[in-house]
Amino acid sequence: MRPVYLDNNATTRPDPDAVAAMLPYLAEHFGNPSSAHAFGAASREGMRKAREQVAALIGARAGDEIVFTSGGTEGDNTAIHAGLAANPGRNEIVVSAVEHPAILTLVKRLESEGRIKAHVVPVLPCGCLDRERYRAALSERVALVSIMWANNETGIVFPVEALAEEAKAVGAVFHTDAVQAAGRAPIALAGGAIDLLSLSAHKLHGPKGIGALYVRRGVKLTPLIAGGKQERARRAGTENVPGIVGFGKAAEIAARRMRGDAARMRSLRDRLESGILGRVRDAAALGAAAERQPNTSAIVFAEAEAEAVATLLAREAIAVSTGAACSAGSAAPSHVLAAMKIAMAEKFGAVRFSLSRDTDDDDVDRVLAVLPDIVAGLRPAAPAPRRREVAYA
Ligand SMILES: Cc1ncc(COP(=O)(O)O)c(C=O)c1O
């Protein structure tokens, strides 16, 4: 049975062209990009091209606004420290309640160490940010605001440009985690208010362990770890040149194909979602009324645990996820579902179907063929109709 992969918010299949672009940098172009000789120059040239490709994907003005990192987590951590360092007289941070653990864990740690005061802005049951509470949290004490572009569990998109304008009005640095958005939705940063933006290659058909932080010109970035002067003294450590080259190629492909891929994913996602909701009673798609990424559908099934649904789908060679892959397997309920305060989702969890440009009609049909029986089998049997008492005269 051909496996069906619908867990693309966890990671995507590396594009064969991105893999092919990396191979020479794993073998013959092995020079250290900091070396002055020809071996170093070959690696530097690969990185220069990749920097331009990544900058083009997000509409950055120039390659020097791109700092390569080890992935989204490092980008997020760097951004938080950079925001605090850029505003030394301020010690407050504003984040949403549904940020990735790469943001929330660090913010909570800094708060417990007494180094910052955190404002965790709630979301409404639609999954949208509570804009009133957001505005109320902003003040001239805020050093940094970090609100994600799109949520990994629900695909809900936040109006980051508008949020950045409001943050800038009080002089805060604005960071967005665009790990789930880049390559799936157009991003045009030039001239906007966003200061810092995290990316991760493996979510856009590139390799794992490589990402980037966009740093708007004029924003000072203090490196997270001390060391050499790589990346213009903004990220120490010898660069992962093959990863960077693969990331660049993946970014170039994503930019070229984005419009068509997004439209195709949206129509497959919509067919999958309406097919499920039409065939399975008492099911709901989270955030369906909000603006969402074209590839994500998180569905709650009343009286059927999401974990159990995912396990039974896996037996049919269908890979999905419940909540974020990083926290899947932990008994704690997803913080994203808890933040949305939808009782049914908190109780049963949500099954996340996340598509990619590799997804096709057969994948959708396979899910629709098996899911209704899986959910029905998990639900408690309907009570037998009560025998009517018939009185005989
Ligand atoms: C929204 C978001 N931010 C950050 C990350 C972490 O990225 P990475 O795996 O590259 O460290 C992820 C990965 O799941 C994510 O979905």
XYZ file of C-alpha atoms and ligand atoms in Angstrom:
409
model
C 0.000 0.000 0.000
C 1.455 3.404 -0.971
C 1.852 5.487 2.182
C -0.137 8.707 2.417
C 1.858 11.496 4.033
C -0.311 14.250 5.510
C 2.053 15.524 8.189
C 3.756 18.299 6.260
C 3.592 20.802 9.132
C 5.960 18.443 10.960
C 8.303 18.211 8.004
C 8.225 18.003 4.219
C 9.853 15.673 1.711
C 13.096 17.282 0.507
C 12.776 18.323 -3.127
C 15.036 16.113 -5.304
C 16.510 19.248 -6.927
C 17.389 20.649 -3.496
C 19.076 17.335 -2.617
C 20.959 17.349 -5.927
C 22.135 20.925 -5.314
C 23.561 19.890 -1.935
C 25.545 16.869 -3.091
C 28.602 18.710 -4.513
C 28.865 20.621 -1.227
C 28.940 17.364 0.707
C 31.763 16.063 -1.491
C 34.036 18.187 -3.673
C 33.159 21.705 -2.431
C 34.177 20.999 1.139
C 36.133 24.199 1.799
C 35.533 26.273 4.894
C 33.733 29.386 3.678
C 35.953 31.515 5.937
C 39.123 30.327 4.143
C 40.775 32.747 1.723
C 41.767 30.114 -0.882
C 39.799 28.680 -3.808
C 38.244 25.881 -1.717
C 36.782 28.497 0.611
C 35.674 30.647 -2.315
C 33.637 27.785 -3.803
C 31.736 27.348 -0.535
C 31.293 31.113 -0.195
C 29.833 31.293 -3.679
C 27.286 28.547 -2.837
C 26.268 30.477 0.270
C 26.055 33.806 -1.560
C 23.621 32.370 -4.077
C 21.534 30.690 -1.377
C 21.315 33.928 0.587
C 19.870 35.694 -2.453
C 17.402 32.830 -3.040
C 16.150 32.937 0.548
C 15.964 36.754 0.508
C 13.881 36.598 -2.679
C 11.408 34.140 -1.125
C 10.466 36.630 1.603
C 10.949 39.865 -0.312
C 13.923 40.969 1.779
C 15.840 43.858 0.287
C 19.178 42.098 0.180
C 21.035 38.952 1.065
C 22.761 40.683 3.974
C 19.418 40.722 5.782
C 19.583 36.902 5.956
C 21.498 35.199 8.778
C 21.683 31.420 8.479
C 20.819 29.461 11.628
C 20.374 25.799 12.532
C 16.591 26.088 12.072
C 13.438 27.718 13.331
C 14.162 27.083 16.994
C 17.503 28.876 16.887
C 15.990 31.749 14.899
C 13.237 32.173 17.497
C 15.663 32.040 20.441
C 18.057 34.477 18.761
C 15.227 36.901 18.042
C 14.112 37.011 21.661
C 17.588 37.698 22.977
C 18.198 40.234 20.210
C 14.986 42.115 21.004
C 15.971 42.397 24.658
C 19.518 43.481 23.794
C 18.255 46.097 21.340
C 16.096 47.745 24.013
C 18.227 47.610 27.183
C 15.967 49.945 29.186
C 12.904 47.717 28.682
C 12.126 44.305 30.132
C 8.683 43.280 28.864
C 7.893 40.798 26.083
C 4.555 40.296 24.329
C 3.748 36.915 22.734
C 0.573 35.068 21.777
C -0.661 32.075 23.754
C -0.307 29.837 20.701
C 3.357 30.421 19.836
C 5.588 27.428 19.195
C 7.499 26.067 22.224
C 10.641 27.570 20.626
C 9.241 30.923 21.790
C 7.085 30.056 24.798
C 9.601 27.873 26.625
C 12.309 30.536 26.460
C 9.928 33.344 27.445
C 8.730 31.351 30.453
C 12.292 30.549 31.456
C 13.353 34.223 31.244
C 10.312 35.169 33.294
C 10.982 32.564 35.975
C 14.554 33.873 36.219
C 13.094 37.323 36.903
C 14.682 38.783 33.776
C 11.492 39.779 31.979
C 7.787 40.299 32.445
C 5.801 38.380 29.829
C 2.405 39.324 28.408
C 0.836 36.214 26.903
C -2.001 37.470 24.726
C -4.960 35.063 24.501
C -6.722 33.940 21.350
C -10.471 33.857 20.834
C -12.336 30.596 20.119
C -12.025 31.401 16.397
C -8.288 31.077 16.936
C -7.711 34.758 16.129
C -5.621 36.964 18.392
C -7.519 39.013 20.953
C -6.613 42.405 19.492
C -7.902 44.365 22.492
C -5.713 42.431 24.891
C -2.805 42.815 22.439
C -3.154 46.589 22.399
C -3.511 46.676 26.157
C -0.209 44.772 26.549
C 1.751 47.232 24.400
C 3.562 50.024 26.214
C 6.909 51.764 26.239
C 8.158 49.085 28.612
C 7.938 46.419 25.890
C 11.271 45.472 24.337
C 10.026 42.795 21.951
C 6.817 41.489 20.445
C 6.807 38.008 18.902
C 3.673 36.806 17.128
C 3.753 33.907 14.692
C 2.769 34.330 11.037
C 0.819 31.065 10.932
C 0.086 28.509 13.606
C 1.527 25.016 13.171
C -1.432 23.158 14.713
C -4.366 24.951 13.101
C -2.843 26.860 10.172
C -4.492 30.058 11.414
C -2.776 33.147 10.034
C -2.180 36.253 12.167
C -2.212 39.768 10.706
C 1.470 40.279 11.490
C 2.032 43.368 9.356
C -0.690 45.277 11.211
C 0.479 43.908 14.567
C 4.034 44.991 13.745
C 2.865 48.559 13.007
C 1.242 48.725 16.441
C 4.357 47.330 18.134
C 6.578 49.794 16.329
C 4.398 52.671 17.521
C 5.585 51.958 21.086
C 9.197 51.424 19.973
C 9.279 47.626 20.403
C 11.213 45.262 18.124
C 8.781 43.016 16.203
C 9.621 39.384 15.465
C 7.487 36.820 13.677
C 7.945 33.065 13.460
C 7.147 32.421 9.799
C 8.295 28.793 9.849
C 4.855 27.505 8.771
C 4.115 30.339 6.347
C 7.230 30.689 4.222
C 6.895 28.908 0.913
C 3.148 28.466 1.407
C 2.044 32.096 1.394
C 3.588 35.177 -0.195
C 5.801 37.191 2.164
C 6.993 40.651 1.124
C 9.053 42.245 3.867
C 10.692 45.184 2.112
C 9.339 48.466 3.403
C 7.226 46.759 6.089
C 7.407 47.020 9.862
C 8.663 43.491 10.644
C 12.188 43.588 12.120
C 12.985 39.895 12.557
C 11.506 36.756 10.971
C 12.405 33.085 11.497
C 12.484 30.469 8.759
C 13.156 26.735 8.669
C 14.178 24.890 5.497
C 12.627 21.516 6.311
C 9.099 22.940 6.279
C 9.500 24.022 2.649
C 10.989 20.902 1.054
C 14.550 21.710 2.102
C 16.919 19.852 4.442
C 16.636 19.638 8.229
C 18.907 21.476 10.635
C 19.095 24.674 8.634
C 17.075 27.872 8.746
C 17.482 31.596 8.696
C 16.662 34.710 10.622
C 15.727 37.744 8.563
C 17.192 40.811 10.247
C 15.942 44.080 8.823
C 18.760 46.480 7.924
C 19.456 48.747 10.853
C 18.415 46.191 13.487
C 21.388 45.116 15.579
C 21.690 41.383 16.162
C 23.681 40.060 19.085
C 24.808 36.473 18.460
C 23.208 33.814 20.629
C 26.458 31.925 21.151
C 29.924 33.397 21.346
C 32.543 32.374 18.793
C 33.940 33.347 15.413
C 32.799 36.163 13.176
C 30.759 34.107 10.711
C 27.580 35.597 9.242
C 28.994 39.143 9.732
C 29.539 38.409 13.408
C 25.837 37.682 13.889
C 25.984 33.863 14.192
C 29.144 32.121 15.301
C 30.236 28.700 14.048
C 31.308 27.243 10.711
C 28.330 27.360 8.407
C 26.387 24.272 7.312
C 27.212 24.919 3.667
C 25.418 21.886 2.112
C 22.322 22.678 4.189
C 22.448 26.335 3.200
C 22.752 25.467 -0.491
C 19.839 23.007 -0.225
C 17.774 25.611 1.612
C 18.506 28.174 -1.119
C 17.408 25.776 -3.851
C 14.255 24.825 -1.936
C 13.439 28.521 -1.433
C 13.921 29.231 -5.129
C 11.614 26.356 -6.096
C 8.993 27.377 -3.527
C 8.982 30.978 -4.760
C 8.596 29.866 -8.359
C 5.796 27.373 -7.685
C 4.029 29.052 -4.788
C 0.990 30.509 -6.504
C -0.006 27.286 -8.294
C 0.903 25.039 -5.374
C -1.078 27.105 -2.874
C -4.203 27.041 -5.043
C -3.932 23.276 -5.572
C -3.316 22.560 -1.876
C -6.247 24.753 -0.900
C -8.620 22.913 -3.190
C -7.409 19.484 -1.997
C -7.582 20.618 1.640
C -11.102 21.941 1.146
C -12.193 18.704 -0.526
C -10.668 16.672 2.294
C -12.242 18.839 4.979
C -15.722 19.053 3.490
C -15.555 15.335 2.664
C -14.783 14.491 6.287
C -17.391 16.854 7.727
C -19.963 15.508 5.274
C -19.275 11.867 6.170
C -18.580 12.025 9.911
C -21.217 13.456 12.229
C -20.233 15.654 15.200
C -16.924 16.740 13.731
C -15.621 20.309 13.491
C -12.718 21.981 11.686
C -10.807 24.345 13.980
C -10.399 27.922 12.853
C -12.394 27.319 9.681
C -13.873 30.819 9.925
C -10.444 32.436 10.284
C -7.826 33.015 7.592
C -5.830 29.789 7.369
C -2.824 28.374 5.578
C -3.949 26.579 2.413
C -2.512 23.238 3.532
C -3.806 22.698 7.071
C -6.988 21.274 8.541
C -7.306 20.406 12.235
C -10.435 18.394 12.941
C -12.050 17.449 16.241
C -14.242 14.340 16.471
C -16.647 14.292 19.401
C -16.353 11.068 21.426
C -13.289 9.882 19.474
C -9.807 10.633 20.820
C -7.570 12.259 18.224
C -4.627 10.084 19.302
C -6.651 6.937 18.668
C -7.833 8.192 15.279
C -4.224 8.930 14.286
C -3.064 5.483 15.436
C -5.741 3.740 13.384
C -4.985 5.915 10.357
C -1.324 4.914 10.714
C -2.397 1.247 10.431
C -3.830 2.207 7.035
C -0.432 3.776 6.132
C -1.840 7.281 6.488
C 0.468 9.621 8.433
C -1.149 12.507 10.287
C -0.434 14.236 13.538
C -2.302 15.326 16.627
C -1.023 18.692 17.757
C 2.552 19.657 17.046
C 4.888 16.770 16.282
C 7.411 18.113 18.783
C 4.972 17.642 21.665
C 3.072 14.635 20.275
C 3.524 11.665 22.546
C 3.328 13.814 25.650
C 0.235 13.285 27.727
C -0.333 17.030 28.196
C -3.066 18.505 26.024
C -1.940 20.841 23.270
C -1.465 24.419 24.526
C -2.919 25.671 21.250
C -6.207 23.792 21.699
C -6.319 24.823 25.358
C -5.831 28.477 24.373
C -8.765 28.311 21.950
C -11.018 27.180 24.804
C -13.118 24.868 22.650
C -14.311 22.258 25.122
C -14.644 19.460 22.563
C -11.103 20.059 21.286
C -9.666 20.179 24.802
C -11.363 16.896 25.617
C -10.705 14.838 22.484
C -7.783 16.654 20.811
C -7.621 17.440 17.118
C -6.323 15.438 14.189
C -4.072 17.592 12.040
C -4.046 16.915 8.323
C -1.271 18.954 6.702
C -0.822 18.779 2.950
C 2.035 19.735 0.658
C 2.595 20.203 -3.051
C 3.170 16.417 -3.193
C -0.395 15.678 -2.026
C -2.802 14.440 -4.689
C -6.433 13.405 -5.144
C -5.658 9.759 -4.338
C -4.343 10.777 -0.914
C -7.571 12.607 -0.153
C -9.681 9.688 -1.411
C -7.776 7.222 0.778
C -8.531 9.256 3.903
C -12.176 9.697 2.986
C -12.512 5.976 2.375
C -11.296 4.851 5.801
C -11.857 7.696 8.256
C -15.648 7.461 8.766
C -15.401 3.812 9.888
C -12.383 4.542 12.095
C -14.219 7.296 13.958
C -17.465 5.310 14.164
C -15.547 2.334 15.589
C -14.041 4.475 18.348
C -17.269 6.071 19.447
C -19.272 4.410 22.184
C -22.035 2.320 20.710
C -25.297 4.215 20.508
C -27.640 3.212 23.372
C -30.154 0.580 22.274
C -33.591 2.123 21.822
C -35.615 1.784 25.013
C -38.396 -0.814 24.853
C -41.701 0.928 24.881
C -43.994 -0.195 27.631
C -47.198 -1.157 25.967
C -50.253 -1.353 28.149
C -52.779 -3.944 27.058
C -56.273 -3.332 28.037
C 5.840 27.463 14.105
C 7.126 26.737 14.310
N 8.181 27.391 14.815
C 9.365 26.796 15.017
C 9.550 25.468 14.722
C 10.882 24.842 14.972
O 11.625 24.771 13.765
P 12.873 23.785 13.658
O 12.336 22.404 13.607
O 13.549 24.170 12.368
O 13.745 24.068 14.821
C 8.482 24.728 14.201
C 8.622 23.268 13.932
O 7.731 22.474 14.226
C 7.236 25.381 13.979
O 6.182 24.726 13.487
